[in-house]
Amino acid sequence: LFLFLAGGIALSIMCIWSCSFLDSGFLDRQQQGIGLYRSYNEEGTCVVYPDDFPFTNSDQTARICGLIAPIIAAGAGLLGLIQFLFCNICCDRCIISCFFTCAQIAQALTFFMFNGTFCTAGLGCKLSYGSYYSIGAWGAYFVASVLLCFSPKPDPLCCNKKDAEAERMQEEYTTPVIEPDEDGLHQAVPE
């Protein structure tokens, strides 16, 4: 579970940092890499977009969701770690599953970039490395959420309630004394 979670977060970060989320012929240039937060300039250097770049609402949605997805997934991991180490909270798996679902939705919304500034000019866009990272991150969050549903729920490492319960039960239980009665049959006699 945590392996897929870590992989999904890493792929989400690679998606954000990529200079090539999609390839587009924007501004009458050859097909070039366009990322969520960075792109290639004329010299082929990966640079951050200027502050006054005219992003559409679709572009902004994709960019914000790209940032939110790994943060939500990290929140799911933190809740899972707290549950694994310290305590069992009622409905904790449902809460963690909701976090994974929100991370999946946010990761999928990064594809709004294909409805934005770079692809609506009729020049065509195609998937690039960042898109594949985003698909991989979505898949990792999905697999982690499925594993969460079907994996056994362990007892917390730092709070062994079962050991304390077993000791209490052992103290309450006493071995009955068995004595023969006048017929020669054995029966338990209360102490």
Coordinates of C-alpha atoms in Angstrom, one line a residue, residues 6-80:
A6 CA 5.0 6.6 -2.6
G7 CA 5.2 5.7 -6.3
G8 CA 2.1 7.7 -7.0
I9 CA 3.4 10.8 -5.2
A10 CA 6.7 10.5 -7.0
L11 CA 5.0 10.3 -10.4
S12 CA 2.7 13.2 -9.5
I13 CA 5.8 15.4 -8.6
M14 CA 7.5 14.3 -11.9
C15 CA 4.3 15.3 -13.7
I16 CA 4.4 18.7 -12.1
W17 CA 8.1 19.2 -12.7
S18 CA 8.0 17.9 -16.3
C19 CA 8.6 20.4 -19.1
S20 CA 6.7 18.1 -21.5
F21 CA 3.1 17.3 -20.3
L22 CA 1.9 17.6 -23.8
D23 CA 3.4 18.3 -27.2
S24 CA 1.8 21.2 -29.2
G25 CA 2.5 23.3 -32.2
F26 CA 1.5 26.4 -30.2
L27 CA 2.5 29.8 -31.7
D28 CA 3.4 28.3 -35.1
R29 CA 6.4 26.5 -33.7
Q30 CA 7.5 22.9 -34.3
Q31 CA 5.9 20.4 -31.9
Q32 CA 7.3 21.3 -28.5
G33 CA 7.0 20.2 -24.9
I34 CA 4.5 22.1 -22.8
G35 CA 4.4 21.3 -19.0
L36 CA 2.1 22.3 -16.2
Y37 CA 4.5 24.8 -14.8
R38 CA 7.4 24.8 -17.2
S39 CA 8.0 24.6 -20.9
Y40 CA 10.8 24.7 -23.4
N41 CA 11.8 28.0 -24.9
E42 CA 13.1 28.7 -28.4
E43 CA 16.6 27.6 -27.3
G44 CA 15.3 24.3 -26.0
T45 CA 15.8 25.2 -22.4
C46 CA 13.2 24.3 -19.8
V47 CA 11.9 27.5 -18.2
V48 CA 9.1 28.5 -15.8
Y49 CA 6.2 30.3 -17.4
P50 CA 6.2 34.1 -17.0
D51 CA 3.8 35.5 -14.4
D52 CA 1.8 37.3 -17.1
F53 CA 1.2 34.2 -19.3
P54 CA -2.4 34.0 -20.5
F55 CA -3.6 30.7 -19.0
T56 CA -7.2 29.8 -19.5
N57 CA -9.4 28.4 -16.7
S58 CA -8.7 24.9 -18.0
D59 CA -5.0 25.5 -17.8
Q60 CA -5.3 26.9 -14.3
T61 CA -7.5 23.9 -13.2
A62 CA -4.9 21.4 -14.5
R63 CA -2.1 23.3 -12.8
I64 CA -3.8 23.5 -9.4
C65 CA -5.0 19.9 -9.5
G66 CA -1.5 18.8 -10.4
L67 CA -0.3 20.5 -7.1
I68 CA -3.2 19.3 -5.0
A69 CA -3.0 15.6 -6.0
P70 CA 0.3 14.6 -4.3
I71 CA -0.7 16.7 -1.2
I72 CA -3.9 14.8 -0.8
A73 CA -2.2 11.5 -1.3
A74 CA 0.4 12.5 1.3
G75 CA -2.5 13.2 3.7
A76 CA -3.8 9.7 3.0
G77 CA -0.4 8.3 3.7
L78 CA -0.1 10.3 7.0
L79 CA -3.5 9.1 8.1
G80 CA -2.5 5.5 7.2

